Amino acid sequence: METTQEKAPVEVRIEPLRGLPLALEIAGGIGRTLGLTLLWGLEIVRDAYFRQLDRFNVRPRHKRASAFPPGQAKKQRNTPRR
């Protein structure tokens, strides 16, 4: 036995933005657009840079790179933990 339940109709009311909320939405859209444009521009520059390195046959370094600077390590002071 099947039971069918109908959903009650929902009234949707769309109110246009005016004044400050409208200005904030427009400014946010412009900001997002400019941010994405900047990121895409940087990506184009990065791709061109690596393309040039490939063209000049520049290979990655042979030695493993280290996150630590060369030289003697500094002695650590024993500080109490909190």
CSV table of C-alpha atoms in Angstrom, one decimal:
chain,number,residue,atom,x,y,z
A,1,MET,CA,0.0,0.0,0.0
A,2,GLU,CA,1.5,3.3,-1.1
A,3,THR,CA,1.0,6.5,0.7
A,4,THR,CA,1.6,9.8,-1.0
A,5,GLN,CA,2.4,12.9,0.9
A,6,GLU,CA,2.2,16.2,-0.8
A,7,LYS,CA,4.5,18.9,0.4
A,8,ALA,CA,2.9,22.1,1.4
A,9,PRO,CA,3.6,24.9,-1.0
A,10,VAL,CA,6.3,27.3,0.1
A,11,GLU,CA,6.1,31.0,-0.8
A,12,VAL,CA,9.4,32.3,-2.0
A,13,ARG,CA,9.8,36.1,-1.9
A,14,ILE,CA,12.9,37.7,-3.5
A,15,GLU,CA,13.6,41.2,-2.4
A,16,PRO,CA,16.1,43.3,-4.4
A,17,LEU,CA,19.1,44.7,-2.6
A,18,ARG,CA,19.3,48.4,-2.1
A,19,GLY,CA,21.8,50.8,-0.7
A,20,LEU,CA,24.7,49.6,1.4
A,21,PRO,CA,24.1,45.8,1.1
A,22,LEU,CA,24.0,46.2,-2.7
A,23,ALA,CA,27.3,48.2,-2.6
A,24,LEU,CA,28.9,45.6,-0.4
A,25,GLU,CA,27.9,42.7,-2.7
A,26,ILE,CA,29.3,44.6,-5.7
A,27,ALA,CA,32.6,45.4,-3.9
A,28,GLY,CA,32.9,41.8,-2.8
A,29,GLY,CA,32.4,40.6,-6.4
A,30,ILE,CA,35.0,43.1,-7.7
A,31,GLY,CA,37.4,42.0,-5.0
A,32,ARG,CA,37.0,38.3,-5.8
A,33,THR,CA,37.5,39.0,-9.5
A,34,LEU,CA,40.6,41.0,-8.9
A,35,GLY,CA,42.1,38.4,-6.6
A,36,LEU,CA,41.5,35.6,-9.1
A,37,THR,CA,42.9,37.8,-11.9
A,38,LEU,CA,46.1,38.3,-9.8
A,39,LEU,CA,46.4,34.6,-9.1
A,40,TRP,CA,45.9,33.7,-12.8
A,41,GLY,CA,48.5,36.3,-13.8
A,42,LEU,CA,51.0,34.9,-11.3
A,43,GLU,CA,50.4,31.4,-12.6
A,44,ILE,CA,51.1,32.6,-16.2
A,45,VAL,CA,54.4,34.1,-15.1
A,46,ARG,CA,55.4,31.0,-13.2
A,47,ASP,CA,54.6,28.8,-16.2
A,48,ALA,CA,56.6,31.0,-18.5
A,49,TYR,CA,59.5,31.0,-16.0
A,50,PHE,CA,59.6,27.2,-15.8
A,51,ARG,CA,59.2,26.9,-19.6
A,52,GLN,CA,62.3,29.1,-20.0
A,53,LEU,CA,64.2,26.9,-17.6
A,54,ASP,CA,63.2,23.9,-19.7
A,55,ARG,CA,64.2,25.7,-22.9
A,56,PHE,CA,67.7,26.5,-21.5
A,57,ASN,CA,68.0,22.9,-20.3
A,58,VAL,CA,68.5,24.0,-16.6
A,59,ARG,CA,68.1,20.9,-14.4
A,60,PRO,CA,67.3,20.8,-10.7
A,61,ARG,CA,70.1,20.7,-8.3
A,62,HIS,CA,72.0,17.5,-7.8
A,63,LYS,CA,72.5,17.8,-4.1
A,64,ARG,CA,69.5,17.5,-1.8
A,65,ALA,CA,68.3,20.8,-0.5
A,66,SER,CA,67.9,21.3,3.2
A,67,ALA,CA,65.5,23.4,5.2
A,68,PHE,CA,68.3,24.1,7.7
A,69,PRO,CA,71.1,26.6,7.1
A,70,PRO,CA,74.7,25.3,6.9
A,71,GLY,CA,77.0,25.5,9.8
A,72,GLN,CA,77.0,24.4,13.4
A,73,ALA,CA,73.7,24.0,15.1
A,74,LYS,CA,72.9,26.4,17.9
A,75,LYS,CA,72.7,24.9,21.4
A,76,GLN,CA,69.2,24.7,22.7
A,77,ARG,CA,68.5,26.1,26.2
A,78,ASN,CA,66.4,23.9,28.4
A,79,THR,CA,63.3,25.8,29.1
A,80,PRO,CA,60.6,24.5,31.4
A,81,ARG,CA,57.4,23.4,29.6
A,82,ARG,CA,54.1,24.9,30.5
